[in-house]
mmCIF file of C-alpha atoms in Angstrom:
data_model
loop_
_atom_site.group_PDB
_atom_site.id
_atom_site.type_symbol
_atom_site.label_atom_id
_atom_site.label_comp_id
_atom_site.label_asym_id
_atom_site.label_seq_id
_atom_site.Cartn_x
_atom_site.Cartn_y
_atom_site.Cartn_z
ATOM 1 C CA MET A 1 -17.338 -56.311 51.417
ATOM 2 C CA ALA A 2 -17.823 -53.007 53.256
ATOM 3 C CA LEU A 3 -19.420 -51.519 50.140
ATOM 4 C CA ASP A 4 -21.881 -54.443 49.895
ATOM 5 C CA GLN A 5 -22.830 -54.004 53.547
ATOM 6 C CA LEU A 6 -23.395 -50.289 52.997
ATOM 7 C CA ARG A 7 -25.657 -50.997 50.023
ATOM 8 C CA ASP A 8 -27.639 -53.573 52.039
ATOM 9 C CA ALA A 9 -28.131 -51.078 54.860
ATOM 10 C CA PHE A 10 -29.245 -48.433 52.368
ATOM 11 C CA ASP A 11 -31.779 -50.839 50.819
ATOM 12 C CA ARG A 12 -33.146 -51.875 54.223
ATOM 13 C CA ARG A 13 -33.639 -48.231 55.152
ATOM 14 C CA ARG A 14 -35.575 -47.579 51.955
ATOM 15 C CA VAL A 15 -37.795 -50.614 52.640
ATOM 16 C CA ARG A 16 -38.586 -49.411 56.172
ATOM 17 C CA ARG A 17 -39.524 -45.972 54.872
ATOM 18 C CA ARG A 18 -41.762 -47.413 52.158
ATOM 19 C CA ILE A 19 -43.518 -49.721 54.656
ATOM 20 C CA ALA A 20 -44.084 -46.790 57.025
ATOM 21 C CA ALA A 21 -45.431 -44.662 54.179
ATOM 22 C CA GLY A 22 -47.753 -47.451 53.106
ATOM 23 C CA ALA A 23 -49.073 -47.916 56.634
ATOM 24 C CA ALA A 24 -49.733 -44.186 56.956
ATOM 25 C CA LEU A 25 -51.613 -44.182 53.661
ATOM 26 C CA ALA A 26 -53.716 -47.154 54.768
ATOM 27 C CA ASP A 27 -54.638 -45.276 57.946
ATOM 28 C CA ARG A 28 -55.952 -42.426 55.761
ATOM 29 C CA GLY A 29 -58.160 -44.732 53.722
ATOM 30 C CA GLY A 30 -55.821 -45.565 50.851
ATOM 31 C CA GLU A 31 -55.183 -49.055 49.493
ATOM 32 C CA VAL A 32 -51.695 -50.490 49.929
ATOM 33 C CA VAL A 33 -50.410 -53.297 47.715
ATOM 34 C CA VAL A 34 -47.119 -55.072 48.410
ATOM 35 C CA ASP A 35 -45.534 -56.242 45.165
ATOM 36 C CA GLU A 36 -43.699 -59.405 46.211
ATOM 37 C CA ALA A 37 -42.365 -59.878 42.689
ATOM 38 C CA VAL A 38 -40.126 -56.853 43.098
ATOM 39 C CA SER A 39 -36.983 -57.094 45.175
ATOM 40 C CA HIS A 40 -36.361 -54.952 48.287
ATOM 41 C CA GLY A 41 -40.050 -55.013 49.297
ATOM 42 C CA ARG A 42 -41.247 -52.338 46.914
ATOM 43 C CA ILE A 43 -44.646 -50.919 47.886
ATOM 44 C CA THR A 44 -47.159 -49.271 45.605
ATOM 45 C CA ALA A 45 -50.127 -47.323 46.923
ATOM 46 C CA SER A 46 -53.299 -46.407 45.111
ATOM 47 C CA GLU A 47 -54.796 -42.942 45.274
ATOM 48 C CA SER A 48 -56.576 -42.153 48.516
ATOM 49 C CA PRO A 49 -59.817 -40.175 48.143
ATOM 50 C CA ARG A 50 -58.579 -37.919 50.941
ATOM 51 C CA ARG A 51 -55.429 -36.843 49.156
ATOM 52 C CA VAL A 52 -55.169 -33.404 47.621
ATOM 53 C CA SER A 53 -55.674 -33.383 43.861
ATOM 54 C CA ARG A 54 -52.579 -33.543 41.672
ATOM 55 C CA GLU A 55 -53.959 -30.789 39.448
ATOM 56 C CA TYR A 56 -53.073 -27.403 40.902
ATOM 57 C CA LYS A 57 -55.746 -25.681 38.823
ATOM 58 C CA ARG A 58 -58.420 -27.647 40.673
ATOM 59 C CA VAL A 59 -56.799 -26.876 44.014
ATOM 60 C CA ALA A 60 -56.488 -23.181 43.159
ATOM 61 C CA GLY A 61 -60.115 -23.059 42.064
ATOM 62 C CA GLY A 62 -61.362 -24.113 45.499
ATOM 63 C CA THR A 63 -61.329 -22.450 48.890
ATOM 64 C CA SER A 64 -58.669 -24.661 50.459
ATOM 65 C CA VAL A 65 -55.636 -22.537 49.590
ATOM 66 C CA MET A 66 -53.873 -19.473 50.954
ATOM 67 C CA ASP A 67 -51.464 -17.032 49.329
ATOM 68 C CA TYR A 68 -48.236 -15.879 50.967
ATOM 69 C CA ARG A 69 -45.763 -13.282 49.678
ATOM 70 C CA ILE A 70 -42.036 -13.636 50.374
ATOM 71 C CA PRO A 71 -40.498 -10.140 50.264
ATOM 72 C CA GLU A 72 -37.405 -9.568 48.154
ATOM 73 C CA ARG A 73 -34.145 -10.790 49.717
ATOM 74 C CA SER A 74 -36.076 -12.973 52.183
ATOM 75 C CA ALA A 75 -36.981 -16.637 52.697
ATOM 76 C CA ALA A 76 -39.882 -18.635 54.109
ATOM 77 C CA ALA A 77 -40.181 -22.208 55.394
ATOM 78 C CA PHE A 78 -43.325 -24.297 55.794
ATOM 79 C CA PRO A 79 -44.474 -27.903 56.324
ATOM 80 C CA ILE A 80 -46.238 -29.780 53.532
ATOM 81 C CA ASN A 81 -47.962 -33.141 53.884
ATOM 82 C CA GLU A 82 -47.662 -36.055 51.488
ATOM 83 C CA GLY A 83 -50.092 -35.543 48.612
ATOM 84 C CA GLU A 84 -50.546 -31.814 49.199
ATOM 85 C CA ALA A 85 -49.702 -29.290 46.493
ATOM 86 C CA PHE A 86 -48.089 -25.865 46.633
ATOM 87 C CA ALA A 87 -47.014 -23.374 43.989
ATOM 88 C CA VAL A 88 -44.135 -20.903 43.596
ATOM 89 C CA MET A 89 -44.936 -17.793 41.538
ATOM 90 C CA THR A 90 -43.016 -14.769 40.261
ATOM 91 C CA PRO A 91 -45.597 -11.935 40.353
ATOM 92 C CA GLU A 92 -43.426 -9.458 38.462
ATOM 93 C CA GLY A 93 -41.565 -11.945 36.270
ATOM 94 C CA ARG A 94 -37.888 -12.956 36.015
ATOM 95 C CA GLN A 95 -37.328 -13.271 39.769
ATOM 96 C CA VAL A 96 -35.413 -16.433 40.689
ATOM 97 C CA ALA A 97 -36.501 -18.452 43.741
ATOM 98 C CA ASP A 98 -34.178 -20.862 45.570
ATOM 99 C CA LEU A 99 -35.956 -23.984 46.876
ATOM 100 C CA VAL A 100 -34.891 -26.768 49.253
ATOM 101 C CA ALA A 101 -36.824 -29.599 50.903
ATOM 102 C CA PHE A 102 -36.204 -31.853 53.911
ATOM 103 C CA SER A 103 -37.859 -35.088 55.005
ATOM 104 C CA ARG A 104 -39.948 -34.454 58.125
ATOM 105 C CA SER A 105 -39.235 -37.952 59.456
ATOM 106 C CA ASP A 106 -35.469 -37.485 59.073
ATOM 107 C CA PRO A 107 -34.324 -33.925 58.243
ATOM 108 C CA ALA A 108 -30.823 -35.227 57.536
ATOM 109 C CA GLU A 109 -32.391 -36.568 54.338
ATOM 110 C CA ARG A 110 -32.774 -33.547 52.094
ATOM 111 C CA PHE A 111 -33.091 -32.420 48.501
ATOM 112 C CA SER A 112 -30.128 -33.508 46.399
ATOM 113 C CA GLN A 113 -29.257 -31.559 43.285
ATOM 114 C CA SER A 114 -26.931 -34.260 41.989
ATOM 115 C CA TYR A 115 -29.369 -37.171 42.483
ATOM 116 C CA THR A 116 -32.136 -35.086 40.918
ATOM 117 C CA ARG A 117 -30.013 -34.621 37.793
ATOM 118 C CA ASP A 118 -28.908 -38.246 37.826
ATOM 119 C CA LEU A 119 -32.305 -39.894 38.336
ATOM 120 C CA ASN A 120 -34.090 -37.608 35.872
ATOM 121 C CA GLY A 121 -31.213 -37.958 33.402
ATOM 122 C CA LYS A 122 -31.043 -34.247 32.555
ATOM 123 C CA VAL A 123 -29.891 -30.852 33.785
ATOM 124 C CA ARG A 124 -33.214 -29.061 33.264
ATOM 125 C CA ILE A 125 -36.366 -30.347 34.974
ATOM 126 C CA SER A 126 -40.034 -29.506 34.477
ATOM 127 C CA THR A 127 -43.529 -31.050 34.561
ATOM 128 C CA GLY A 128 -43.460 -34.779 35.319
ATOM 129 C CA ASP A 129 -40.027 -34.734 36.949
ATOM 130 C CA ASN A 130 -39.262 -35.483 40.602
ATOM 131 C CA LEU A 131 -36.970 -33.773 43.053
ATOM 132 C CA TYR A 132 -34.953 -36.483 44.825
ATOM 133 C CA THR A 133 -33.338 -36.650 48.249
ATOM 134 C CA THR A 134 -29.903 -37.695 49.422
ATOM 135 C CA ALA A 135 -31.400 -41.190 49.909
ATOM 136 C CA GLY A 136 -32.516 -41.338 46.275
ATOM 137 C CA GLU A 137 -36.207 -40.994 47.179
ATOM 138 C CA PRO A 138 -38.665 -38.585 45.505
ATOM 139 C CA ILE A 139 -39.643 -35.789 47.889
ATOM 140 C CA LEU A 140 -41.435 -33.379 45.514
ATOM 141 C CA ALA A 141 -42.912 -33.771 42.032
ATOM 142 C CA ILE A 142 -43.441 -30.988 39.499
ATOM 143 C CA THR A 143 -47.070 -31.273 38.383
ATOM 144 C CA ALA A 144 -47.498 -27.992 36.477
ATOM 145 C CA ASP A 145 -45.009 -25.493 35.071
ATOM 146 C CA ASP A 146 -45.712 -22.247 33.219
ATOM 147 C CA CYS A 147 -42.059 -21.389 32.609
ATOM 148 C CA GLY A 148 -40.296 -24.692 31.913
ATOM 149 C CA VAL A 149 -36.806 -23.283 32.519
ATOM 150 C CA HIS A 150 -35.190 -23.894 35.917
ATOM 151 C CA ASP A 151 -31.717 -24.641 37.250
ATOM 152 C CA VAL A 152 -30.240 -27.598 39.127
ATOM 153 C CA LEU A 153 -26.594 -26.727 38.492
ATOM 154 C CA PHE A 154 -25.866 -23.745 40.750
ATOM 155 C CA GLY A 155 -25.902 -23.457 44.522
ATOM 156 C CA PRO A 156 -27.582 -20.628 46.444
ATOM 157 C CA CYS A 157 -25.981 -17.203 46.565
ATOM 158 C CA THR A 158 -24.113 -16.473 49.799
ATOM 159 C CA GLU A 159 -22.769 -13.508 51.722
ATOM 160 C CA TRP A 160 -19.257 -14.002 50.368
ATOM 161 C CA MET A 161 -20.526 -14.169 46.797
ATOM 162 C CA LEU A 162 -22.500 -10.941 47.153
ATOM 163 C CA THR A 163 -19.608 -9.235 48.934
ATOM 164 C CA ASP A 164 -16.699 -10.366 46.770
ATOM 165 C CA ARG A 165 -18.248 -10.774 43.320
ATOM 166 C CA SER A 166 -19.236 -7.841 41.162
ATOM 167 C CA HIS A 167 -22.051 -7.672 38.628
ATOM 168 C CA GLU A 168 -22.988 -5.072 36.074
ATOM 169 C CA GLY A 169 -24.112 -2.693 38.835
ATOM 170 C CA GLY A 170 -21.060 -3.259 41.052
ATOM 171 C CA VAL A 171 -20.600 -5.254 44.253
ATOM 172 C CA GLN A 172 -23.854 -5.595 46.229
ATOM 173 C CA ASN A 173 -22.248 -5.745 49.703
ATOM 174 C CA GLU A 174 -25.275 -7.588 51.087
ATOM 175 C CA PRO A 175 -25.192 -8.896 54.683
ATOM 176 C CA GLY A 176 -26.297 -12.275 53.352
ATOM 177 C CA GLY A 177 -27.707 -14.193 50.431
ATOM 178 C CA CYS A 178 -30.163 -17.022 49.845
ATOM 179 C CA TYR A 179 -28.031 -19.468 51.823
ATOM 180 C CA GLU A 180 -28.200 -17.332 54.951
ATOM 181 C CA ASN A 181 -31.889 -16.472 54.490
ATOM 182 C CA LEU A 182 -32.836 -20.125 53.970
ATOM 183 C CA ALA A 183 -30.820 -21.134 57.039
ATOM 184 C CA LEU A 184 -32.640 -18.547 59.179
ATOM 185 C CA ALA A 185 -36.083 -19.617 57.932
ATOM 186 C CA LEU A 186 -35.301 -23.302 58.483
ATOM 187 C CA ASP A 187 -33.993 -22.591 61.964
ATOM 188 C CA ALA A 188 -37.224 -20.711 62.750
ATOM 189 C CA ILE A 189 -39.299 -23.758 61.802
ATOM 190 C CA GLY A 190 -37.058 -26.144 63.739
ATOM 191 C CA VAL A 191 -34.790 -27.622 61.061
ATOM 192 C CA ASP A 192 -31.199 -27.478 62.277
ATOM 193 C CA GLU A 193 -29.482 -28.781 59.175
ATOM 194 C CA ARG A 194 -27.012 -27.395 56.656
ATOM 195 C CA VAL A 195 -28.654 -25.819 53.610
ATOM 196 C CA PRO A 196 -28.032 -28.036 50.553
ATOM 197 C CA ASP A 197 -27.629 -26.887 46.983
ATOM 198 C CA THR A 198 -30.939 -25.562 45.738
ATOM 199 C CA MET A 199 -33.387 -25.944 42.893
ATOM 200 C CA ASN A 200 -33.264 -22.466 41.388
ATOM 201 C CA VAL A 201 -36.805 -21.935 40.167
ATOM 202 C CA PHE A 202 -37.065 -19.710 37.062
ATOM 203 C CA GLN A 203 -33.263 -19.520 36.664
ATOM 204 C CA ARG A 204 -32.106 -19.920 33.065
ATOM 205 C CA SER A 205 -28.737 -21.637 32.935
ATOM 206 C CA THR A 206 -27.086 -24.353 30.929
ATOM 207 C CA ILE A 207 -23.714 -25.703 29.797
ATOM 208 C CA THR A 208 -22.219 -24.405 26.560
ATOM 209 C CA ASP A 209 -19.464 -25.949 24.467
ATOM 210 C CA GLN A 210 -19.799 -28.954 26.800
ATOM 211 C CA ILE A 211 -17.787 -27.347 29.613
ATOM 212 C CA PHE A 212 -18.834 -23.733 30.317
ATOM 213 C CA PHE A 213 -21.661 -22.509 32.564
ATOM 214 C CA ASP A 214 -23.960 -19.990 30.925
ATOM 215 C CA VAL A 215 -26.518 -17.969 32.903
ATOM 216 C CA ARG A 216 -28.964 -15.748 31.080
ATOM 217 C CA GLU A 217 -31.928 -13.610 32.057
ATOM 218 C CA SER A 218 -34.931 -15.607 33.203
ATOM 219 C CA THR A 219 -37.700 -16.172 30.681
ATOM 220 C CA ALA A 220 -40.385 -16.232 33.398
ATOM 221 C CA GLU A 221 -43.280 -13.895 32.684
ATOM 222 C CA PRO A 222 -45.264 -12.048 35.385
ATOM 223 C CA GLY A 223 -47.582 -14.534 37.071
ATOM 224 C CA ASP A 224 -45.703 -17.658 35.936
ATOM 225 C CA SER A 225 -45.838 -20.428 38.523
ATOM 226 C CA VAL A 226 -44.524 -23.919 39.196
ATOM 227 C CA THR A 227 -46.658 -26.409 41.118
ATOM 228 C CA PHE A 228 -45.162 -29.137 43.297
ATOM 229 C CA GLU A 229 -46.796 -32.117 44.997
ATOM 230 C CA ALA A 230 -45.213 -33.606 48.107
ATOM 231 C CA ARG A 231 -44.229 -37.254 47.773
ATOM 232 C CA GLU A 232 -43.720 -37.483 51.536
ATOM 233 C CA ASP A 233 -44.234 -35.276 54.588
ATOM 234 C CA ALA A 234 -41.644 -32.551 54.176
ATOM 235 C CA ILE A 235 -40.360 -29.159 55.239
ATOM 236 C CA VAL A 236 -39.851 -26.811 52.287
ATOM 237 C CA ALA A 237 -37.986 -23.504 52.260
ATOM 238 C CA VAL A 238 -38.081 -20.947 49.437
ATOM 239 C CA ALA A 239 -36.032 -17.753 49.059
ATOM 240 C CA ALA A 240 -36.604 -14.769 46.805
ATOM 241 C CA CYS A 241 -33.071 -14.644 45.413
ATOM 242 C CA SER A 242 -30.905 -11.821 46.741
ATOM 243 C CA ALA A 243 -28.450 -11.737 43.840
ATOM 244 C CA LYS A 244 -28.791 -8.964 41.308
ATOM 245 C CA GLY A 245 -27.380 -9.551 37.859
ATOM 246 C CA VAL A 246 -28.138 -11.621 34.814
ATOM 247 C CA ALA A 247 -30.448 -14.277 36.299
ATOM 248 C CA SER A 248 -33.103 -12.059 37.920
ATOM 249 C CA GLY A 249 -32.208 -8.829 36.176
ATOM 250 C CA SER A 250 -30.905 -5.660 37.810
ATOM 251 C CA SER A 251 -33.894 -5.301 40.165
ATOM 252 C CA LEU A 252 -35.179 -7.745 42.759
ATOM 253 C CA SER A 253 -38.830 -8.556 43.447
ATOM 254 C CA PRO A 254 -40.917 -10.785 45.751
ATOM 255 C CA ILE A 255 -41.958 -14.397 45.292
ATOM 256 C CA ASP A 256 -45.510 -15.600 45.929
ATOM 257 C CA LEU A 257 -46.507 -18.967 47.391
ATOM 258 C CA ARG A 258 -49.861 -20.702 47.111
ATOM 259 C CA LEU A 259 -50.231 -23.143 49.998
ATOM 260 C CA PRO A 260 -52.878 -25.346 51.612
ATOM 261 C CA ALA A 261 -55.080 -23.186 53.845
ATOM 262 C CA GLY A 262 -53.846 -22.923 57.414
ATOM 263 C CA THR A 263 -50.201 -23.680 56.587
ATOM 264 C CA THR A 264 -47.763 -22.308 59.174
ATOM 265 C CA VAL A 265 -45.096 -20.177 57.487
ATOM 266 C CA GLU A 266 -41.866 -18.960 59.096
ATOM 267 C CA GLU A 267 -40.256 -15.997 57.309
ATOM 268 C CA ALA A 268 -36.716 -14.726 57.812
ATOM 269 C CA THR A 269 -34.180 -12.383 56.283
ATOM 270 C CA VAL A 270 -30.619 -11.420 57.124
ATOM 271 C CA GLN A 271 -31.653 -7.810 56.493
ATOM 272 C CA ASN A 272 -33.906 -7.830 59.580
ATOM 273 C CA ALA A 273 -31.389 -9.759 61.657
ATOM 274 C CA THR A 274 -28.719 -7.178 60.817
ATOM 275 C CA VAL A 275 -30.969 -4.275 61.791
ATOM 276 C CA GLN A 276 -31.807 -5.971 65.095
ATOM 277 C CA ASP A 277 -28.131 -6.640 65.828
ATOM 278 C CA ASP A 278 -27.482 -2.935 65.265
ATOM 279 C CA GLY A 279 -30.103 -2.012 67.853
ATOM 280 C CA GLY A 280 -32.865 -1.188 65.388
ATOM 281 C CA SER A 281 -36.485 -2.255 65.351
ATOM 282 C CA GLY A 282 -35.974 -5.104 62.897
ATOM 283 C CA ALA A 283 -38.171 -3.532 60.234
ATOM 284 C CA ALA A 284 -37.140 -4.153 56.654
#
């Protein structure tokens, strides 16, 4: 009985969110249609003429975008509105980027690696696939993808991983990894939530012999990008992965973002925080 009550509460919450989203779209000039034939009050909304185009190439060809570079071993967080598009690019190739997303209306609802695998029915996602939240709702959609190889199996690198684990060049002994950098960037933009497992953009990994993880060097070429469209108002954070080794190669490089013009971006890195704690200027 308790399980049935929990499911009912979950369904009611999803209905309230869909009704609120439909009302917001109607306020912006979109048409909202309630499909009474579908249980749980499912709402479908037609395209609003004010929404950003789904095609990133058209967005990039206009004047309504801005470029932002995340330095190596750093992270950045930014708001994105429903219907807006942004892109993640590796300017030098191979560099992995860790990505997370949070609902702006309820930051406790965040990107879920496991639900993204489950609801897409696969361990490798690309164009046409959604990133889902802990409530089973789509938060981002992949609308264009130059690389086609990304990971939703591994979590972000952390300080203990970079301190205790060796790679072909030895132990990195970094003061922090993507987890710490993402947490700092999210805190700077006002999201006080635990960092979930990430979508590891451009990371090439799979399962071999049905049970073993296999990570290989990224196939991303210089300039490759992945374009996402927000399915709801969200906060997104992206880190230029701090881990040297197989995934990004032996050298680390920056990650570029293409965002709607005027987007507020909060950047953070454990490197700067460590320098400041030591009495330095905070310069990288």
